[in-house]
Coordinates of C-alpha atoms and ligand atoms in Angstrom, one line a residue:
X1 CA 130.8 1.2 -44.7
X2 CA 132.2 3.6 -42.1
X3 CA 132.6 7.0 -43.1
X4 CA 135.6 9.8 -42.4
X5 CA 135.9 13.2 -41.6
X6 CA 139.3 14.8 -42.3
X7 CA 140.4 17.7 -39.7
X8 CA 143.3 19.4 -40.9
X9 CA 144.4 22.8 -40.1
X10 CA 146.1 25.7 -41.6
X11 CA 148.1 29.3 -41.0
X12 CA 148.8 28.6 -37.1
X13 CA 148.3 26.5 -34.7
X14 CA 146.3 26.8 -31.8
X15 CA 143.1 27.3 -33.8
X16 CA 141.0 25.0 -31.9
X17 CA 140.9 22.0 -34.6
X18 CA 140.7 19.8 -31.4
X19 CA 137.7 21.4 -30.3
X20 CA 136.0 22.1 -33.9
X21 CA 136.5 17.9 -34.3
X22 CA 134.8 17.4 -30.8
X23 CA 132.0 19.4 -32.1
X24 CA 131.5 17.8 -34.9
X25 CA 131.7 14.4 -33.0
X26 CA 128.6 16.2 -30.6
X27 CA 126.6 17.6 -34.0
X28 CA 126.9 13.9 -36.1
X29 CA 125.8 11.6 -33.1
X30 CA 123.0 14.0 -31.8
X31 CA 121.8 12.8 -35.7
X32 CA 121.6 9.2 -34.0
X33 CA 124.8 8.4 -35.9
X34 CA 127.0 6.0 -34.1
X35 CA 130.9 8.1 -34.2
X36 CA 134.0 8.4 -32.5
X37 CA 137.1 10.8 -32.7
X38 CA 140.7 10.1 -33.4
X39 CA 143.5 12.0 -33.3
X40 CA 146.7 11.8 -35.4
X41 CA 150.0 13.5 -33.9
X42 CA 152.8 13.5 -36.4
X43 CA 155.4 14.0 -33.6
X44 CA 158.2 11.2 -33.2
X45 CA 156.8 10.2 -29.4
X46 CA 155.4 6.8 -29.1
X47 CA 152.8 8.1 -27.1
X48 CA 152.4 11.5 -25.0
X49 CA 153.7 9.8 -21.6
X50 CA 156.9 11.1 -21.7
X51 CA 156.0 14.2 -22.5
X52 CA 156.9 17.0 -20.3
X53 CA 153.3 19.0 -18.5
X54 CA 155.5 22.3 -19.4
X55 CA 155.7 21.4 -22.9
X56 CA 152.5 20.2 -24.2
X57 CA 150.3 20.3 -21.4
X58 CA 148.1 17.6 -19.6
X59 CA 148.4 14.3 -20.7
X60 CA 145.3 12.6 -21.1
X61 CA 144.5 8.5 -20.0
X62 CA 142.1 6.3 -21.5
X63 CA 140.6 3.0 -19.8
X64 CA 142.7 0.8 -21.6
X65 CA 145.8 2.8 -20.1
X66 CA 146.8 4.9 -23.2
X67 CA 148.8 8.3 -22.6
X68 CA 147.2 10.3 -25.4
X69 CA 147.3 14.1 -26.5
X70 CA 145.1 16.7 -24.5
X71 CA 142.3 16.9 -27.5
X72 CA 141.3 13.2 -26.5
X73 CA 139.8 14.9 -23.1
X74 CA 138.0 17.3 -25.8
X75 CA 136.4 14.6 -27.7
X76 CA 135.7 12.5 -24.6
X77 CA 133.9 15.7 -22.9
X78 CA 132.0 17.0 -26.1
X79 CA 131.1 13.2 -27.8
X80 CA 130.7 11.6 -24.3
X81 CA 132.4 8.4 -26.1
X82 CA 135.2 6.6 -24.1
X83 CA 138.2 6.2 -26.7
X84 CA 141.1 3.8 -26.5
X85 CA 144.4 3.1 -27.7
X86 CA 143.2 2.8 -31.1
X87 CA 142.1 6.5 -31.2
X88 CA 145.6 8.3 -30.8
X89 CA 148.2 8.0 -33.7
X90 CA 151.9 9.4 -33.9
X91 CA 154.7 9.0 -36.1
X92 CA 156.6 7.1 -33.8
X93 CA 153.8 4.4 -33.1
X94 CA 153.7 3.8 -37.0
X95 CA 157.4 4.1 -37.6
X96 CA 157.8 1.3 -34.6
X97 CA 155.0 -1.2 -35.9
X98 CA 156.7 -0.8 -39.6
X99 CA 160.0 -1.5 -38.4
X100 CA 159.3 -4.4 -36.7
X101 CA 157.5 -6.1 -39.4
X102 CA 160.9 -5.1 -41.7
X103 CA 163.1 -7.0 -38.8
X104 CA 160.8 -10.0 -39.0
X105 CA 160.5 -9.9 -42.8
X106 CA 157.1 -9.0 -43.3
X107 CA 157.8 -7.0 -46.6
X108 CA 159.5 -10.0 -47.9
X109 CA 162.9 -8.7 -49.0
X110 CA 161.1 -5.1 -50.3
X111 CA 162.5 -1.7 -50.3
X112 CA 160.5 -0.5 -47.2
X113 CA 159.3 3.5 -48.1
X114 CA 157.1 6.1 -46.4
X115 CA 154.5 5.6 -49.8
X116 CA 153.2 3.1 -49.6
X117 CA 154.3 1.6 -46.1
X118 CA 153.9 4.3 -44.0
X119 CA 151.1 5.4 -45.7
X120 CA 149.4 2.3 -45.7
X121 CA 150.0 1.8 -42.2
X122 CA 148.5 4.6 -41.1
X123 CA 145.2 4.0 -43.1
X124 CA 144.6 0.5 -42.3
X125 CA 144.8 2.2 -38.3
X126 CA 142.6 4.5 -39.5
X127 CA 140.1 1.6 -41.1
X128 CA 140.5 -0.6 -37.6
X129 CA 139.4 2.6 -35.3
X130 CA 136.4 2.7 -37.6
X131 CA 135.3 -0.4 -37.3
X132 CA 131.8 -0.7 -36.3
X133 CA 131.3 3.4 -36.6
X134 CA 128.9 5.4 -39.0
X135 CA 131.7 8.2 -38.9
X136 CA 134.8 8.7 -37.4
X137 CA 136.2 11.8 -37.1
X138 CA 140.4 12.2 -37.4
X139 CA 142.3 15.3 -36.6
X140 CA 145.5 15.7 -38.2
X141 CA 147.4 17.3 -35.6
X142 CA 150.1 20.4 -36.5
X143 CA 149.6 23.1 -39.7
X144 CA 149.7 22.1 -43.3
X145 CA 153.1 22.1 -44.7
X146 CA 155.0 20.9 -41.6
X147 CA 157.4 18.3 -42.8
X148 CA 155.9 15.6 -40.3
X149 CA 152.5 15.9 -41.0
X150 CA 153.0 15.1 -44.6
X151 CA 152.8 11.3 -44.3
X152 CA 149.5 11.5 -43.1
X153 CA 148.3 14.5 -45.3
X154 CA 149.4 11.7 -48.2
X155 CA 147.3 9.1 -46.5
X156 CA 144.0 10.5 -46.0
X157 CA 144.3 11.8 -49.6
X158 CA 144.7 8.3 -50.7
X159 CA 141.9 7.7 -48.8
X160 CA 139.8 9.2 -50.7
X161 CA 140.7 6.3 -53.4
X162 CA 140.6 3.6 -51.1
X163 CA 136.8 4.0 -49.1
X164 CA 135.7 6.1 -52.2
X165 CA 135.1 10.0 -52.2
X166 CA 132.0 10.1 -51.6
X167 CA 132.7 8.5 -47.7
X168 CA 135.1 11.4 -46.7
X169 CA 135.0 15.0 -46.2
X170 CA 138.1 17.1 -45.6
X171 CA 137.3 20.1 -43.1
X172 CA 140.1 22.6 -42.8
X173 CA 140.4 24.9 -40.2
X174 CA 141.8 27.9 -40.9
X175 CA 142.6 31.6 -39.7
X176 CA 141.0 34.7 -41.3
X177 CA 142.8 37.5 -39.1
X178 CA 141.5 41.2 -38.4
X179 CA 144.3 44.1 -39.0
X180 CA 143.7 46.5 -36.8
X181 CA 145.6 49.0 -38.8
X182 CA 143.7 48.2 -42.0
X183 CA 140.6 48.1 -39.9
X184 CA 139.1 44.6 -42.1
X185 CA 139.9 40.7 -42.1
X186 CA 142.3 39.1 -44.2
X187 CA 141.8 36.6 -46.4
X188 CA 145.0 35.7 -48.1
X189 CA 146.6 33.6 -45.0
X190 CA 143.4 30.9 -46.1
X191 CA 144.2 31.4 -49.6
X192 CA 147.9 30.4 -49.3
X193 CA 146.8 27.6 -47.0
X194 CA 144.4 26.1 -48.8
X195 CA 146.9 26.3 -52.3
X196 CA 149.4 24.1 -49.8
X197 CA 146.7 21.8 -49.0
X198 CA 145.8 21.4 -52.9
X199 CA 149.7 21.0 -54.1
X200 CA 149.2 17.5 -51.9
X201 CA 146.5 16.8 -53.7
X202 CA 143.4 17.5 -51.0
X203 CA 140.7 19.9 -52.3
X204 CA 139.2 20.8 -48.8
X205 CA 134.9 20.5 -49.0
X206 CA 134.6 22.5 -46.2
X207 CA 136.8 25.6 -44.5
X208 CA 136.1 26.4 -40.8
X209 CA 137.1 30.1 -40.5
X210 CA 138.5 31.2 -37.6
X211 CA 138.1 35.1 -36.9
X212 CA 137.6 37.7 -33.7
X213 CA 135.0 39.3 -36.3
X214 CA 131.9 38.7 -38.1
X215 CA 132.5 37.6 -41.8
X216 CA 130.1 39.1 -44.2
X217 CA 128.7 37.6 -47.5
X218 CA 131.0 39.4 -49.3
X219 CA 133.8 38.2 -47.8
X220 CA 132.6 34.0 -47.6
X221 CA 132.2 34.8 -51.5
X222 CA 135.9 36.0 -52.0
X223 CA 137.3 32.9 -49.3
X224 CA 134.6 30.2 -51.9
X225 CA 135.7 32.0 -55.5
X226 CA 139.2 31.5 -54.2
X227 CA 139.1 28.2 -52.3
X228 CA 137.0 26.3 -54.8
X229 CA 134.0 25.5 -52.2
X230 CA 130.3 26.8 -52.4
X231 CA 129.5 29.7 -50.4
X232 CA 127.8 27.9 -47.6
X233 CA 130.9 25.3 -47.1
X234 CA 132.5 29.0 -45.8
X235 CA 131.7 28.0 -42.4
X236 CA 132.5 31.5 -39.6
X237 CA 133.7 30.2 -35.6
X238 CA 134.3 33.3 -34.1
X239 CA 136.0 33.3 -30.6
X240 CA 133.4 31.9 -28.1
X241 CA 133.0 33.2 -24.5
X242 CA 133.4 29.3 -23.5
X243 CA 134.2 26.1 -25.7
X244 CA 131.1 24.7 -24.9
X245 CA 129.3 27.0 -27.3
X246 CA 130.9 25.8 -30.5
X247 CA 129.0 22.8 -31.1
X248 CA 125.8 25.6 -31.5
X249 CA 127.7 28.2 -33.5
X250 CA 129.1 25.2 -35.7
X251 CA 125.1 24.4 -36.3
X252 CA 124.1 27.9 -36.3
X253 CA 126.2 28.2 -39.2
X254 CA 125.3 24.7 -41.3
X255 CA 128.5 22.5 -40.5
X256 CA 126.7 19.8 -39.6
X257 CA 124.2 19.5 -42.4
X258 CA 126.8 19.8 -45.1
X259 CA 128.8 17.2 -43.7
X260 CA 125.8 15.1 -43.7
X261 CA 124.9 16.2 -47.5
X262 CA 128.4 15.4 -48.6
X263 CA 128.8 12.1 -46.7
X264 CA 125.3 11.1 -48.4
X265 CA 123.7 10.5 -44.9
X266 CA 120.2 11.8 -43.9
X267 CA 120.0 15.4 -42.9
X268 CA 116.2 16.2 -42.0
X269 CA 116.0 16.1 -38.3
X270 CA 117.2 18.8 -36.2
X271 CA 119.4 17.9 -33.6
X272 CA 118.5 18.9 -30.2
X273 CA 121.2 21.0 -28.6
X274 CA 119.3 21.9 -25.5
X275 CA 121.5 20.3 -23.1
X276 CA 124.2 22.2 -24.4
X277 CA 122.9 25.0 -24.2
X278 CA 121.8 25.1 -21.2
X279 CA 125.5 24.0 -20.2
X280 CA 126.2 27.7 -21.9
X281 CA 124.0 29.3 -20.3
X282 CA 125.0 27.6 -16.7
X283 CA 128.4 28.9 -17.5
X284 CA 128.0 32.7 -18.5
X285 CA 125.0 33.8 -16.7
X286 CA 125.7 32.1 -12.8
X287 CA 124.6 34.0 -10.0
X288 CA 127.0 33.7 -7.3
X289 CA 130.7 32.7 -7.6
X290 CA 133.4 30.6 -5.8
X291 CA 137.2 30.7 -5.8
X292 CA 139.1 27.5 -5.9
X293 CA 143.0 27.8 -4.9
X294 CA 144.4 25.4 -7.8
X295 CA 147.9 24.4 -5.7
X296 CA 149.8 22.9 -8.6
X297 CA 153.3 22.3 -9.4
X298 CA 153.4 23.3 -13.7
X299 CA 150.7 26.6 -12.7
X300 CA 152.2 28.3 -15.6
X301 CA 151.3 25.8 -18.6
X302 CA 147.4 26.8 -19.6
X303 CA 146.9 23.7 -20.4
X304 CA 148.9 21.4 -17.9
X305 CA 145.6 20.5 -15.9
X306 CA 143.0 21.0 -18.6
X307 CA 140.9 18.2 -17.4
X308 CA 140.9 19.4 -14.0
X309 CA 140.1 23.0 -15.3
X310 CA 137.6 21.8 -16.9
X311 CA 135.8 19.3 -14.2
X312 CA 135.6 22.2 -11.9
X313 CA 133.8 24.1 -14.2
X314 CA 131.2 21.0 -14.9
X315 CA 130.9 21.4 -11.0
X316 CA 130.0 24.6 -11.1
X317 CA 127.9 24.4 -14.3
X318 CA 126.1 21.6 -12.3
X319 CA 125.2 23.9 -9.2
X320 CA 124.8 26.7 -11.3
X321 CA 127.9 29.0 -10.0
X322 CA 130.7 30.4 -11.8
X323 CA 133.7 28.7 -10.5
X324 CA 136.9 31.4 -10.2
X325 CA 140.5 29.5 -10.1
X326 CA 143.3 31.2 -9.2
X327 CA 146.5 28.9 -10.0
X328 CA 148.2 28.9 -7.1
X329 CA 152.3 27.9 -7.7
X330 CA 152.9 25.5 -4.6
X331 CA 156.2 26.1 -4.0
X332 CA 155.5 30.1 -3.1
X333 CA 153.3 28.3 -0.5
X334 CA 157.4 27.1 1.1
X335 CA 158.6 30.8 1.6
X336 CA 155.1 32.6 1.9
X337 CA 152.4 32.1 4.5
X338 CA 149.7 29.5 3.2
X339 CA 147.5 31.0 5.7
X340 CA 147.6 34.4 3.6
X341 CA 148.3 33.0 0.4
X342 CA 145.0 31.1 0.6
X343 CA 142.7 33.4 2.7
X344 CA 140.9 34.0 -0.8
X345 CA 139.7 30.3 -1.4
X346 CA 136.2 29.1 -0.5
X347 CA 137.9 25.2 -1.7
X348 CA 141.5 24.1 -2.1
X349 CA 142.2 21.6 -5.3
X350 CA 145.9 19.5 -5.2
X351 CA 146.3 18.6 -8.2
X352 CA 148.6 15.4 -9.6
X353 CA 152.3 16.0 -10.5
X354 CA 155.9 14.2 -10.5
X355 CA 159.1 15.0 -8.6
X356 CA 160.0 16.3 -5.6
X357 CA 159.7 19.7 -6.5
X358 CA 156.9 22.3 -4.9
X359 CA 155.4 19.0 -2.9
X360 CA 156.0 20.8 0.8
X361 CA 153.8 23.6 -0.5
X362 CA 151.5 21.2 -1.5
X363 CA 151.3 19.6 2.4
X364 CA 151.2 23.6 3.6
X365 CA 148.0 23.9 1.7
X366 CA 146.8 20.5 2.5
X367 CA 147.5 21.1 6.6
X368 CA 146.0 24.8 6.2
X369 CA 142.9 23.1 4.6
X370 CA 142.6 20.4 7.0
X371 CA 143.3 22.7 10.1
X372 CA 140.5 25.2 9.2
X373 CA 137.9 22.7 7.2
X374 CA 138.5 24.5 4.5
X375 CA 137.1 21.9 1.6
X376 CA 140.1 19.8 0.2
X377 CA 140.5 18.1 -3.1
X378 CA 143.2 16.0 -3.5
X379 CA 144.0 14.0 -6.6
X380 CA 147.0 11.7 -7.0
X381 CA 150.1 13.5 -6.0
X382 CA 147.8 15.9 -4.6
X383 CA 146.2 13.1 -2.3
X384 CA 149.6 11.4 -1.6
X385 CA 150.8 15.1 0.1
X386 CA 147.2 14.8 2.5
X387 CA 148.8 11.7 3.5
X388 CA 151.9 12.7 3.9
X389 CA 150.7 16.0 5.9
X390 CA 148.2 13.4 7.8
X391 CA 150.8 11.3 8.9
X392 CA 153.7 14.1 10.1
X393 CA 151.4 16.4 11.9
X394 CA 148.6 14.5 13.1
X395 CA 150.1 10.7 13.6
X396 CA 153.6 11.8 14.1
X397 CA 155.1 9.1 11.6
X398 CA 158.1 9.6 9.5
X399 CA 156.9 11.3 6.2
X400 CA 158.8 11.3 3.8
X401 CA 156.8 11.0 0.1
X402 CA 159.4 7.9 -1.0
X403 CA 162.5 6.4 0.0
X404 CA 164.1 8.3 -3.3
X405 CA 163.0 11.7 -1.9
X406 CA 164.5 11.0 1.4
X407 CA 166.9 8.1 1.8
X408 CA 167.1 8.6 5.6
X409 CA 163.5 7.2 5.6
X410 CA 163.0 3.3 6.2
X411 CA 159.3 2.8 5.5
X412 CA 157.7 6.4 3.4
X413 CA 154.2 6.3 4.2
X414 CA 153.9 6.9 0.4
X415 CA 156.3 4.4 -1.4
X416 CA 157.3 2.8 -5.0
X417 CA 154.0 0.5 -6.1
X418 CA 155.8 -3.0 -5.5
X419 CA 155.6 -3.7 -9.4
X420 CA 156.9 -0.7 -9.9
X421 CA 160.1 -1.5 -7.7
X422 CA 160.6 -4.6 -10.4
X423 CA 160.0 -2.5 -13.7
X424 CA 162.2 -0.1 -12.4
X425 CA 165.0 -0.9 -14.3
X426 CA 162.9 0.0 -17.3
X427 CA 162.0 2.9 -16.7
X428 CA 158.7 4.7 -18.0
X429 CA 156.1 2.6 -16.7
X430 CA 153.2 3.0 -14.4
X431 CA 149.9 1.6 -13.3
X432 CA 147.9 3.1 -16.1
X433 CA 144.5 3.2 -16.8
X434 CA 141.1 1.8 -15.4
X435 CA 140.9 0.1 -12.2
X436 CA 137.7 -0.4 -10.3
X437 CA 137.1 0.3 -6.3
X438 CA 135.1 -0.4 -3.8
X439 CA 133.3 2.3 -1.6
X440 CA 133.0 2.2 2.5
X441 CA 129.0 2.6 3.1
X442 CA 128.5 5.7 5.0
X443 CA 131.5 8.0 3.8
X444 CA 131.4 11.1 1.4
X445 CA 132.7 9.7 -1.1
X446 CA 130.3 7.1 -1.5
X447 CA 127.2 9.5 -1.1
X448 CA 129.0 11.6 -4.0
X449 CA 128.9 8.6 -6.2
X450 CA 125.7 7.8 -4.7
X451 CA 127.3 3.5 -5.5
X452 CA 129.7 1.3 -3.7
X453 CA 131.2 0.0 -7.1
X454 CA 133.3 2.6 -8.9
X455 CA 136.1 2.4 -11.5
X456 CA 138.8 5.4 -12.0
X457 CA 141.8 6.0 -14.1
X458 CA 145.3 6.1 -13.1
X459 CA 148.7 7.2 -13.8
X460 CA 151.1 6.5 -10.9
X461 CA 154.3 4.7 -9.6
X462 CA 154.1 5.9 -6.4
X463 CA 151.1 4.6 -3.3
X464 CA 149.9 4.5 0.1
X465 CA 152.2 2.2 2.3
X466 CA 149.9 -0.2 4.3
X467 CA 151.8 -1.0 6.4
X468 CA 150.8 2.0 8.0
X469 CA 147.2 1.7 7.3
X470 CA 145.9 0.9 10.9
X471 CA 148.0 3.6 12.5
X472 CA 146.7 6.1 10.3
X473 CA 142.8 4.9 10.6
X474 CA 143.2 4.8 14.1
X475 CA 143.9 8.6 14.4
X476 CA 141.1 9.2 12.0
X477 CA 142.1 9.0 8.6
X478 CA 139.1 6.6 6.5
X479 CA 140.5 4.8 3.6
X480 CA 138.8 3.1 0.7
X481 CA 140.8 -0.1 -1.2
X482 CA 143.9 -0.3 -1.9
X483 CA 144.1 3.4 -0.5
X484 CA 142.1 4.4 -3.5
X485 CA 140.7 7.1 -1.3
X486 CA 141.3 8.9 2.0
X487 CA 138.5 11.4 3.4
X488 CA 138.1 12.7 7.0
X489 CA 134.6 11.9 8.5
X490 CA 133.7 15.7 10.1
X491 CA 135.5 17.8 7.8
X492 CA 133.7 20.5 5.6
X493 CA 135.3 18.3 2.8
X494 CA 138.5 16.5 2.9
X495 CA 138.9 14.0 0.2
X496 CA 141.8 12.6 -1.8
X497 CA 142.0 10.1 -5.1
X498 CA 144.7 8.1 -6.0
X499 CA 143.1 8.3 -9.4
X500 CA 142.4 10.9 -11.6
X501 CA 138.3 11.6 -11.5
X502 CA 138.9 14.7 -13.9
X503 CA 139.3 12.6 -17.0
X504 CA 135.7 11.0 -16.9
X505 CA 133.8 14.3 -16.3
X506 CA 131.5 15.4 -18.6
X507 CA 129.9 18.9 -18.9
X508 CA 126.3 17.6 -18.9
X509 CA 127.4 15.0 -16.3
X510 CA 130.3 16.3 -13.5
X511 CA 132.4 13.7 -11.9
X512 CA 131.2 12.8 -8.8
X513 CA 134.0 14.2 -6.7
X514 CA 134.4 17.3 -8.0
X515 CA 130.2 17.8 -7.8
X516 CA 130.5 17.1 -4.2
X517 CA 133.6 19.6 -4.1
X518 CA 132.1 22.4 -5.7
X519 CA 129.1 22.1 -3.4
X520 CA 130.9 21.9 -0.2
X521 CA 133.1 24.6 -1.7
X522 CA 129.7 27.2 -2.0
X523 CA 128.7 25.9 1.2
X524 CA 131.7 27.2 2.8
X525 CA 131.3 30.4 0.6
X526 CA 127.8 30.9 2.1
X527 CA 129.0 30.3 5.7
X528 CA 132.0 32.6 5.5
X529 CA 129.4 35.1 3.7
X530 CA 127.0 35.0 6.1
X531 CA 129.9 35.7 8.8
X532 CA 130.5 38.6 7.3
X533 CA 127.8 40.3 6.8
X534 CA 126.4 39.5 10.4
Ligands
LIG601 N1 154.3 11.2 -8.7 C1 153.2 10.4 -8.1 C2 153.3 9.0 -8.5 O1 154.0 8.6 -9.4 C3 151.9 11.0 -8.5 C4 151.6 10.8 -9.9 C5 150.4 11.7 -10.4 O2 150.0 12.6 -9.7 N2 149.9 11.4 -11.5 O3 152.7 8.2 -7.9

């Protein structure tokens, strides 16, 4: 019988529930249980791909092609589990599946209600993703008391009933804030939170405290007397100097084992956490630092390229330097002088994007880069612009990114995917998910993977034209299948993916291509120091 964790969350949003359910995906399977994560977002989106970068960040692919929510990257990164389809819920994927059974007359002439349809729904997704799984771990995305979450707050209550309570534990995480004018943390904001959680009929086991100060015995008491958990279920996550430390605070402070003791399952080993921390340690304590140039188009969203954020600093974890980016908005790089803009950058990362917008700052950096071997990393749109540059300056080819962009431009040595052009009445599609690739012998890339066979997610409508394939490896430009990958032998670095690496790096295992970038990026950091101090 597979077991569930509840994640809920309460007060505000933005308490790192994503990250507390990755952890506790880390702590259960480093007990040699077999888990997963899944997260439930109670917006009315089928899925996250039509979601705007500005809005709610990155979205996040799976092999099977599923446009998920950004915590999916955090589970992936923290469990090192690949999810699916199966793992990301919304209102709108249940409401759709319900629906249709209604128009085929599934319900048999019934009055078709959110209790129990909905409801039911949503647990017998919850049951599938389980399958096979010692634990699986859900996330209720949003606060307690939104009006959309409420359907699946009902749900995992009724839960409860259905696998038995003594195969769930509900985890809530919660906000104790400091007042600076009072000078002491605040427990009321958990109080009222956890009363909303209890009027729908969920007694929390466990509350994960969020707070910018240490929470004394006194004060776990006052949160337990008042919350109805023991004293040791009052578990403290104070803010972290990175992410990757929560999976040893959370076990510092007993999460693990008390979800173990609640879910009956054995709880006498210890798990070993050293690769984690030495990740930790990797990331605070580096000796020498490089600066990447990030030259994206949606610079101002924190979290618009989390996973590529993140693999850069698994790079740097991996050769042990602290990796500095400094967003760089692509379309200053139109008015301002990439040759100043980007003095700074020891590597230059392009990273993916849609539209027209900001792309000619994009080929400025990507020219700059190539024209003073400044180490280049280019990922989808990023990799389409080296093309683009490639093709304008050094084979003198029309350029233009598609025939949309400029009209006046028979064949785009970037152009629609030729499916593409026959969905395009539909709108919203593109080639999504895993595809695999073959590697040239000799190149970069292929030492970087250090294998000929690889396979790489994608999200794109857009590709290299090959009709103009030849004319471009003539002047020098090396290609990989189905122009999976462009690199320039005899550059410092100069290497493009159609695909997006970022979403299969790990911390204790860096993508490939953004290893080999990060080293060629201190390389050129130790050159140009060296310059200057001779
Ligand atoms: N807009 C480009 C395309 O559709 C690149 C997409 C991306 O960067 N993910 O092909």
């Amino acid at each position: 019988m597979s077991k569930f964790v509840f994640i809920t969350g309460g007060v505000v949003s933005s308490l790192g529930k994503g990250i507390t359910a990755g952890s506790v995906g880390t702590l259960l399977k480093k007990r040699g249980l077999k888990v997963s994560n899944l997260k439930v977002d109670p917006y009315l989106n089928v899925d996250a791909g039509t979601m705007n970068p500005f809005q709610h960040g990155e979205v996040f692919v799976t092999d099977d092609g599923a446009e998920t929510d950004l915590d999916l990257g955090h589970y992936e990164r923290f469990v090192d589990e690949t999810l699916s389809e199966k793992s990301s819920i919304t209102t709108g994927k249940i409401y759709s599946s319900v629906i249709k059974k209604e128009r085929r007359g599934d319900y048999l002439g019934g009055t078709v209600q959110v209790i129990p349809h909905i409801t039911n729904d949503i647990q017998e997704r919850l049951i599938n993703a389980a399958e096979n799984l010692d634990v699986l771990i859900v996330e209720i995305g949003g606060t307690v008391g939104d009006i959309e979450g409420q359907p699946f707050l009902e749900a995992i209550r009724q839960m409860a009933v259905r696998v038995g309570r003594e195969n769930v534990v509900y985890c809530h995480v919660t906000l104790v804030p400091y007042l600076e004018a009072a000078k002491e943390l605040k427990t009321k904001p958990t109080q009222h939170s956890v009363q909303e959680l209890r009027r729908i009929g969920i007694l929390p086991n466990v509350l994960v405290c969020r707070t910018s100060h240490p929470m004394d015995t006194g004060m776990k008491n006052k949160i337990a007397l008042f919350c109805d958990v023991p004293p040791e279920a009052v578990i403290e996550l104070r803010d972290e100097a990175t992410i990757y430390n929560v999976p040893i605070a959370l076990h510092k402070e007993g999460l693990d084992d008390l979800i173990l003791k609640y879910l009956g399952l054995n709880h006498d080993s210890e798990p070993d956490l050293s690769d984690w921390a030495r990740v930790v340690d990797r990331y605070i304590n580096p000796p020498e630092q490089v600066n990447i140039a990030l030259v994206g188009k949606y610079v101002q969203h924190k979290d618009a390229y989390l996973s590529v954020v993140e693999a850069l600093h698994h790079g740097g974890i991996s050769h042990n330097v602290r990796v500095n980016i400094v967003s760089i908005e692509s379309e200053d790089l139109e008015t301002g002088d990439p040759a100043e803009i980007l003095k700074f950058a020891d590597g230059i990362l392009i990273p993916g994007g849609f539209g027209v917008r900001g792309v000619e700052g994009m080929i400025a950096a990507a020219k700059f880069a190539r024209e003073n071997n400044v180490p280049l990393f280019g990922i989808c749109l990023g990799m389409q612009m080296m093309v683009v540059e490639f093709a304008r300056n050094v084979c003198k080819l029309p350029d233009a990114h598609s025939k949309e962009m400029n009209p006046a431009t028979p064949h785009p040595v970037i152009h629609l995917m030729e499916d593409q052009e026959n969905l395009r009445d539909l709108g919203g599609t593109m080639r999504l998910g895993a595809y695999p690739c073959d590697l040239i012998e000799g190149t970069k890339a292929a030492e970087a993977y250090g294998q000929l066979k690889i396979s790489e997610r994608h999200r794109h409508r857009y590709e290299f034209n090959n009709s103009y394939r030849e004319r471009l490896e003539k002047a020098g430009l090396t290609e990989h299948n189905l122009v999976e990958i462009v690199e320039l032998p005899g550059h410092n670095w100069y290497i493009g993916g159609q695909f997006h690496g970022e979403l299969k790096s790990r911390p204790i295992r860096p993508h490939p291509l953004f290893d080999g970038f990060i080293n060629a990026s201190v390389n050129y950091m130790r050159i140009r120091k060296g310059e200057k101090e001779a």
